[in-house]
CSV table of N, CA and C in Angstrom, one decimal:
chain,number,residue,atom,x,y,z
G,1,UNK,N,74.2,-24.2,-26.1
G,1,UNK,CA,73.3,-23.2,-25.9
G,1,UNK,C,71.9,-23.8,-25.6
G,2,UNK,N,71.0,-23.2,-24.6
G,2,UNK,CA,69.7,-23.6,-23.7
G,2,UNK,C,69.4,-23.3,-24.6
G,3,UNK,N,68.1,-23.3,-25.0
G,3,UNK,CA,66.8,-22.6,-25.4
G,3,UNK,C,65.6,-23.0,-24.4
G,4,UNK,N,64.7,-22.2,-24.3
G,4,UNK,CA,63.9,-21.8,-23.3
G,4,UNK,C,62.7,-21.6,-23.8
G,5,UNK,N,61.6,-23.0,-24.2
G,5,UNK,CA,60.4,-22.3,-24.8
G,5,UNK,C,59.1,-22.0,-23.2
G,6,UNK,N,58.2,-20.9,-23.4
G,6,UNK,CA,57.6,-21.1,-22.7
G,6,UNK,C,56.3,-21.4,-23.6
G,7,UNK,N,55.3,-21.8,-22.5
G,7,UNK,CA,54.3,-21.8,-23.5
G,7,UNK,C,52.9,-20.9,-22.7
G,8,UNK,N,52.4,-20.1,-23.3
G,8,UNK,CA,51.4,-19.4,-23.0
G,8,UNK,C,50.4,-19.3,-23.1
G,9,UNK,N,49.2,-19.9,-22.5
G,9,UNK,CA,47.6,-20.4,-22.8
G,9,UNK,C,46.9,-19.9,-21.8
G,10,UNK,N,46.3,-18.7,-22.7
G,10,UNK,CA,44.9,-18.0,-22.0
G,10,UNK,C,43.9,-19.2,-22.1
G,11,UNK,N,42.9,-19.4,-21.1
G,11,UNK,CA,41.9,-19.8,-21.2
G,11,UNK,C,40.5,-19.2,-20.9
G,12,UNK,N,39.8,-19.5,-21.7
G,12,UNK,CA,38.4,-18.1,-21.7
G,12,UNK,C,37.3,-19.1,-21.2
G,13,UNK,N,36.4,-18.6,-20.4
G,13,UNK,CA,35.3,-19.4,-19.9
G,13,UNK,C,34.3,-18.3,-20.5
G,14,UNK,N,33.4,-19.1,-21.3
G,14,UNK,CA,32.5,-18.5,-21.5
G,14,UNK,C,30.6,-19.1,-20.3
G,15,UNK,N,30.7,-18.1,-19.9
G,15,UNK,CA,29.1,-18.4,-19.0
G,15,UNK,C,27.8,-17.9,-19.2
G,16,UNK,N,26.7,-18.8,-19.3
G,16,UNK,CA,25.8,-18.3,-19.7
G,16,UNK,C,25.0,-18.7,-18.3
G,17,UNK,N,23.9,-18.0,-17.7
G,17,UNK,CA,23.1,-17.9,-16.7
G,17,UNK,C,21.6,-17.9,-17.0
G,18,UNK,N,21.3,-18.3,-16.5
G,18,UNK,CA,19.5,-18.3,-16.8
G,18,UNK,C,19.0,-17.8,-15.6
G,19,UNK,N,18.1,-16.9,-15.7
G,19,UNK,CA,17.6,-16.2,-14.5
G,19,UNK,C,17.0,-17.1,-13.2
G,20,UNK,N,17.2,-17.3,-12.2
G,20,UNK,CA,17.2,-18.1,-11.3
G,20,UNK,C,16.2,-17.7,-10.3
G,21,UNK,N,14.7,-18.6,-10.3
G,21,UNK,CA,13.9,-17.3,-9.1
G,21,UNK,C,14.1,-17.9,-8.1
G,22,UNK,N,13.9,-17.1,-6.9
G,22,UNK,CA,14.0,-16.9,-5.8
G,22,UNK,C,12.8,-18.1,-5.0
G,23,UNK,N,12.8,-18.0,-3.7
G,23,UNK,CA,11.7,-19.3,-3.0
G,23,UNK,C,11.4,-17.6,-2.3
G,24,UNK,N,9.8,-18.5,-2.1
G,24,UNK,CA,9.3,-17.3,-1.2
G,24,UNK,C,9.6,-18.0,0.3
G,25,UNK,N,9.8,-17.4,1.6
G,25,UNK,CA,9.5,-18.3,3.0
G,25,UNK,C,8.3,-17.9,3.1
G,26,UNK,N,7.8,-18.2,4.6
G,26,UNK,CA,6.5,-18.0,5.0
G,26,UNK,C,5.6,-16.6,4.4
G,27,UNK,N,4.3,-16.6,4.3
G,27,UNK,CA,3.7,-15.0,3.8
G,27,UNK,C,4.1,-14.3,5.1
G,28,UNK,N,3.8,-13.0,4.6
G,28,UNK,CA,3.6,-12.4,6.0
G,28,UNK,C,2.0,-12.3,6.4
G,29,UNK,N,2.4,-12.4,7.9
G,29,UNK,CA,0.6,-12.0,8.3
G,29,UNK,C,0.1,-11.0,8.3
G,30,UNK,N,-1.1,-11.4,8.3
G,30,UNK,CA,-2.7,-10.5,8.4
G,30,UNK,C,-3.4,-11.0,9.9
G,31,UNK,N,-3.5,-9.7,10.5
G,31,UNK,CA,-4.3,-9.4,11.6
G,31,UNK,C,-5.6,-10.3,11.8
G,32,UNK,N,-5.9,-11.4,12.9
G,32,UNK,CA,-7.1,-11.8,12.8
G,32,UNK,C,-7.4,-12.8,11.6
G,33,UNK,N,-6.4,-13.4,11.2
G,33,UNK,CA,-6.6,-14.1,9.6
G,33,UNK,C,-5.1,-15.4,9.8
G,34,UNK,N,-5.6,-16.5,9.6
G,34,UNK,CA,-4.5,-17.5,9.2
G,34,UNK,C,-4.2,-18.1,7.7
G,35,UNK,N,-3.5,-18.6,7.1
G,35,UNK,CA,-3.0,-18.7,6.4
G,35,UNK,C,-3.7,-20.6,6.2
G,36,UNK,N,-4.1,-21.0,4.8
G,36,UNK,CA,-4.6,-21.8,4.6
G,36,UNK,C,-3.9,-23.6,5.0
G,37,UNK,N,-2.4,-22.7,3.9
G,37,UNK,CA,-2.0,-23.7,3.9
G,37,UNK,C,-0.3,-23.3,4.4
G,38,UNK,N,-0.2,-24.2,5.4
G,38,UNK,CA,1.1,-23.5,6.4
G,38,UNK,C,2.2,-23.8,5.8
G,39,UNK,N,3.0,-23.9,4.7
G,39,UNK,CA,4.3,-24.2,4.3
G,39,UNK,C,5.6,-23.6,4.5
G,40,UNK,N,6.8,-23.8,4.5
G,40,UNK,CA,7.8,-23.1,5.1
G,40,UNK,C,8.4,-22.2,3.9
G,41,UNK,N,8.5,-22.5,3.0
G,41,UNK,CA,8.8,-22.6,1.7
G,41,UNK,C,7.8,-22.8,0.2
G,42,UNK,N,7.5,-21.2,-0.3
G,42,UNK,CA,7.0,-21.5,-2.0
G,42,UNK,C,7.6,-21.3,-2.8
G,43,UNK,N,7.3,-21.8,-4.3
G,43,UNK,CA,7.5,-21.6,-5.3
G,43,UNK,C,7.4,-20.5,-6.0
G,44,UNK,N,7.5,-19.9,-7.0
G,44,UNK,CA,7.2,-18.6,-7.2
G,44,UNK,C,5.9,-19.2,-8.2
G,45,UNK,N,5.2,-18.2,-8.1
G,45,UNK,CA,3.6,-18.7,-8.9
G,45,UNK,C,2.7,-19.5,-8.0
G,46,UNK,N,3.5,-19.8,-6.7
G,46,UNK,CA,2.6,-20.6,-6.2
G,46,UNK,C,1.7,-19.3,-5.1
G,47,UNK,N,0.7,-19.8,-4.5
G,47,UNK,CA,-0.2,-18.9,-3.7
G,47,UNK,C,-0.6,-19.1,-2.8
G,48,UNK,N,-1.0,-18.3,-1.9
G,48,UNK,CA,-1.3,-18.1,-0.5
G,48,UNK,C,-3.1,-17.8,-0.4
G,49,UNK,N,-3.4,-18.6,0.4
G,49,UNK,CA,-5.3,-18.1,0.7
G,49,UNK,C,-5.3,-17.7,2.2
G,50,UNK,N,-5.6,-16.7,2.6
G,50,UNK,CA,-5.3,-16.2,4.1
G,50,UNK,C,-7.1,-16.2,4.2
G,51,UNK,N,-7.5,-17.0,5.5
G,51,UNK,CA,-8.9,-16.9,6.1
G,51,UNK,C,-9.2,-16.6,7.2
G,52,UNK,N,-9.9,-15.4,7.1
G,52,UNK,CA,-10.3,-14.5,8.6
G,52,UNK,C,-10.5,-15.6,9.8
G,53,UNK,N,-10.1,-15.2,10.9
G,53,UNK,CA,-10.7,-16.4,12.0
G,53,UNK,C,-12.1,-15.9,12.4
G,54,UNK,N,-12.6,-16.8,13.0
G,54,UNK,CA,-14.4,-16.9,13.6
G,54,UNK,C,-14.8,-15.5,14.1
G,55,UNK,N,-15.4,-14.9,13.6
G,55,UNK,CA,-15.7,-13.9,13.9
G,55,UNK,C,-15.6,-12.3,13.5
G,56,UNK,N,-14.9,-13.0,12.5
G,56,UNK,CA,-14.2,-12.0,11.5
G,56,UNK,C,-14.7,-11.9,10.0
G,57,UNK,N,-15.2,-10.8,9.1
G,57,UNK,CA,-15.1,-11.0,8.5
G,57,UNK,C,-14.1,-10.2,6.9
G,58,UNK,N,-13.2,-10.5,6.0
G,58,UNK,CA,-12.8,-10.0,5.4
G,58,UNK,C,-13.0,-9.1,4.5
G,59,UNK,N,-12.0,-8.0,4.3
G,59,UNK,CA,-12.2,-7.0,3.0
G,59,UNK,C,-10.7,-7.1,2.4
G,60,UNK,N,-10.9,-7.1,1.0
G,60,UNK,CA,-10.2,-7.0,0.1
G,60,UNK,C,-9.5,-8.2,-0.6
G,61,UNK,N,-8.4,-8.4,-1.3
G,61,UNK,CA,-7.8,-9.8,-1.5
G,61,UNK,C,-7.6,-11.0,-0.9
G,62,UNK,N,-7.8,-11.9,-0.9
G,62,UNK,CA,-7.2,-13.4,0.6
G,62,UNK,C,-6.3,-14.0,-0.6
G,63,UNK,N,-5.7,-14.0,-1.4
G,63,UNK,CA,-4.7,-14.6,-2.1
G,63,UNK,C,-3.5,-13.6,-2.4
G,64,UNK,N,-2.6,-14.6,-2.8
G,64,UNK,CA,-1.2,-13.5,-2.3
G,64,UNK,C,-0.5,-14.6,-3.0
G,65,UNK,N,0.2,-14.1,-3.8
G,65,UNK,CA,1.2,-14.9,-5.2
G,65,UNK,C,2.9,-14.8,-4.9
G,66,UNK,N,3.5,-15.9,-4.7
G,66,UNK,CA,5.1,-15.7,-4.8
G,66,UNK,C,5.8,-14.9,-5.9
G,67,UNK,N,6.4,-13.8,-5.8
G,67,UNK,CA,7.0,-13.6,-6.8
G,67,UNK,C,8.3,-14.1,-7.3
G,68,UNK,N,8.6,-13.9,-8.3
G,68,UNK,CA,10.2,-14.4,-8.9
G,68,UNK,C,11.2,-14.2,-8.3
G,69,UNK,N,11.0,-12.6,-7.7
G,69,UNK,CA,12.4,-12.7,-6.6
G,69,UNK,C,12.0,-12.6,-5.1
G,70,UNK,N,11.4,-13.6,-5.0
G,70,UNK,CA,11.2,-14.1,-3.7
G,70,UNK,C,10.9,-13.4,-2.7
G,71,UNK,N,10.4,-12.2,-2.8
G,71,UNK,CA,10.0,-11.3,-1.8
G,71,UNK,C,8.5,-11.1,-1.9
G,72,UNK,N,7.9,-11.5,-0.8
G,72,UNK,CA,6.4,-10.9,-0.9
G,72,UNK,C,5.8,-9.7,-0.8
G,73,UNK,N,4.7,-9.4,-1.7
G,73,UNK,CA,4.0,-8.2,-1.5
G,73,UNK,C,3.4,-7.9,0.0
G,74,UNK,N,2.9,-7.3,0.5
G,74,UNK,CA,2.1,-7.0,1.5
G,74,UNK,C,0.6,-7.3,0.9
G,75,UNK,N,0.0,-8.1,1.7
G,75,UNK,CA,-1.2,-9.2,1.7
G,75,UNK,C,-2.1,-7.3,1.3
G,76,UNK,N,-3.2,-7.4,0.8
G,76,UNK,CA,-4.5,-6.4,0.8
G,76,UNK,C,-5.8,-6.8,1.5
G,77,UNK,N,-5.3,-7.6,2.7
G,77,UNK,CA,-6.8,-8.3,2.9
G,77,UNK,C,-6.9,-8.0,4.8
G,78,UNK,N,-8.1,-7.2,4.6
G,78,UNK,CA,-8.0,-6.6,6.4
G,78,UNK,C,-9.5,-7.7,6.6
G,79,UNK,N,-8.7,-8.6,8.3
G,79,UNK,CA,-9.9,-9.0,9.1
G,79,UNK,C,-10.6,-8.1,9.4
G,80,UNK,N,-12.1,-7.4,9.7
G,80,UNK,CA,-12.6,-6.6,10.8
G,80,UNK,C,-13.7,-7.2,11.9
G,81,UNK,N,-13.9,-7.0,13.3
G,81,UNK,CA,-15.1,-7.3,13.5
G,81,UNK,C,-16.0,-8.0,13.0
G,82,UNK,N,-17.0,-8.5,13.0
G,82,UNK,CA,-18.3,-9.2,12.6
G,82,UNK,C,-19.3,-8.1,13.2
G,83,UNK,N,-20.2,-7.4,13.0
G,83,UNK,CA,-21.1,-6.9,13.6
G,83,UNK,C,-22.2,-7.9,14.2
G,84,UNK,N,-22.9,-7.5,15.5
G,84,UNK,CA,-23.9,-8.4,15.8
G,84,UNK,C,-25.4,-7.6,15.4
G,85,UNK,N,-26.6,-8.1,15.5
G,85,UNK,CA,-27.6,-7.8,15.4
G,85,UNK,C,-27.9,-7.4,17.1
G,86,UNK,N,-28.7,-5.9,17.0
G,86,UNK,CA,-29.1,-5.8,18.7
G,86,UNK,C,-29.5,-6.6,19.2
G,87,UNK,N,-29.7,-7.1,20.1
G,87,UNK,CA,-30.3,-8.1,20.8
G,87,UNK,C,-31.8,-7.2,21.7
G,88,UNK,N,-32.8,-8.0,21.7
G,88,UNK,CA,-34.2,-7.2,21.7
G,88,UNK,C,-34.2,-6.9,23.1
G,89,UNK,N,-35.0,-6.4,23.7
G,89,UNK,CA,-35.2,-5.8,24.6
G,89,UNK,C,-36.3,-6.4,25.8
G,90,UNK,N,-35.7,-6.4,27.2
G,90,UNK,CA,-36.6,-7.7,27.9
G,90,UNK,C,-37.8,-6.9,28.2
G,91,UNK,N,-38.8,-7.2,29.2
G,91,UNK,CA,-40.0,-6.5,29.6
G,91,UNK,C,-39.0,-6.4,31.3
G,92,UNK,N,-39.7,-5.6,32.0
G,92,UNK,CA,-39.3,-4.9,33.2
G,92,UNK,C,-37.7,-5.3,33.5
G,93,UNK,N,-36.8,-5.0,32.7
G,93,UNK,CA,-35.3,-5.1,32.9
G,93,UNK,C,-34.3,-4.0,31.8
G,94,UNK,N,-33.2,-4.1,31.9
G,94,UNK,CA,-32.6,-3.1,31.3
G,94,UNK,C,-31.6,-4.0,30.4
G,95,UNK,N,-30.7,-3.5,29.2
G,95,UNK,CA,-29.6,-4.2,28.9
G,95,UNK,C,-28.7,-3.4,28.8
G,96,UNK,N,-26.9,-4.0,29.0
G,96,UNK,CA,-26.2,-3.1,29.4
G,96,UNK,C,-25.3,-4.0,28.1
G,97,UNK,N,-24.8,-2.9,27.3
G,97,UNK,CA,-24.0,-3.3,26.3
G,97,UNK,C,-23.1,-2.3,26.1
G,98,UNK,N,-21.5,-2.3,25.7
G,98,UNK,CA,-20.6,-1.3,24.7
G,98,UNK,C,-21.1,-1.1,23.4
G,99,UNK,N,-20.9,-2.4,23.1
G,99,UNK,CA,-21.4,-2.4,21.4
G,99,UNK,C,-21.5,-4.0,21.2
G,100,UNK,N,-21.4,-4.1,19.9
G,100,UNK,CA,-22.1,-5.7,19.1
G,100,UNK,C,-21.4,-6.2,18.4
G,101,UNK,N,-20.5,-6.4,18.7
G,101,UNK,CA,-19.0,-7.2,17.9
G,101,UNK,C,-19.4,-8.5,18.6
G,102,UNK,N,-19.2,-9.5,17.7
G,102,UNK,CA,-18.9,-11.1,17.9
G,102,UNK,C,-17.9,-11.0,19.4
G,103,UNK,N,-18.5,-11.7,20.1
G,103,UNK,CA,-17.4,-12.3,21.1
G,103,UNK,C,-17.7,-11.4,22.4
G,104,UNK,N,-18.4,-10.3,22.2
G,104,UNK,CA,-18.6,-9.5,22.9
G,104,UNK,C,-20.2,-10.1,23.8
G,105,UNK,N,-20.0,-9.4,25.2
G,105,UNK,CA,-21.3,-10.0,25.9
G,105,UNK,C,-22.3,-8.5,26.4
G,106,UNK,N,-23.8,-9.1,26.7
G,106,UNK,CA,-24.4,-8.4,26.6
G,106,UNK,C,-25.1,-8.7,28.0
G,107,UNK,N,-25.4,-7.6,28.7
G,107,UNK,CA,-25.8,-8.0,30.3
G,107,UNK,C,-27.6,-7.7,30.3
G,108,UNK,N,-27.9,-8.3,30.9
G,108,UNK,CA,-29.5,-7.8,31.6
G,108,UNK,C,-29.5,-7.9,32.9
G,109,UNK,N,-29.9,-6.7,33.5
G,109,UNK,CA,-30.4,-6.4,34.5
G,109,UNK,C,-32.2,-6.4,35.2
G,110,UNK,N,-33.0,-7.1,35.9
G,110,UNK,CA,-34.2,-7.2,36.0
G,110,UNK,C,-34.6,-5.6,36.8
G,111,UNK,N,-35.3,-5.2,36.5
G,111,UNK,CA,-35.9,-4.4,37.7
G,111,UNK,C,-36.0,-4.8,39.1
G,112,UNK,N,-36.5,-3.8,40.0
G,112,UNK,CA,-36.9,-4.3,41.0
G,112,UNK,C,-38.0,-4.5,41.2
G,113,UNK,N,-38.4,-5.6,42.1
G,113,UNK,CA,-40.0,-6.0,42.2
G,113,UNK,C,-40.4,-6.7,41.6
């Protein structure tokens, strides 16, 4: 007579996880404004300083934080314009302007005579 032992062994995995954050990639942009420091890749906690370009000046936040799960907020920081100061007015000529934004040009025309 055989006898036939089998043998039967569950094995149990026990797993434990620790919350794992995420990498931020690049911020996203803001209109008129670059980013201080260009990396491809942050950390979470790490941060972004976004600086209006020349002639611009900013409203609202210029810093912008990685979050844990690696998705960024939308930046709160709008470039606008620079306003200019009028420019004075000649003797016997005219000036021809739209308006007074940085970058923008302002014409004189002389009279005649």
């Amino acid at each position: 007579m055989i006898t036939k032992y089998f043998l039967l062994a569950l094995v149990y995995q026990l797993c434990f996880c620790d919350y794992v954050s995420a990498a931020c990639g690049r911020p996203p942009g803001v209109n008129n404004a670059n980013v201080m420091d260009g990396k491809r890749v942050y950390e979470p906690g790490e941060e972004v300083v976004y600086s209006c370009l020349r002639g611009y000046r900013g409203q609202g936040f210029s810093k912008l934080v990685c979050p844990k799960n690696g998705v960024w907020n939308r930046p709160k920081l709008r470039c606008e314009p620079r306003s200019c100061p009028v420019p004075k007015l000649v003797e016997n000529g005219e000036m021809h302007a739209t308006d007074f934004i940085y970058g923008k040009q302002v014409h004189y025309i002389c009279n005649e005579g």
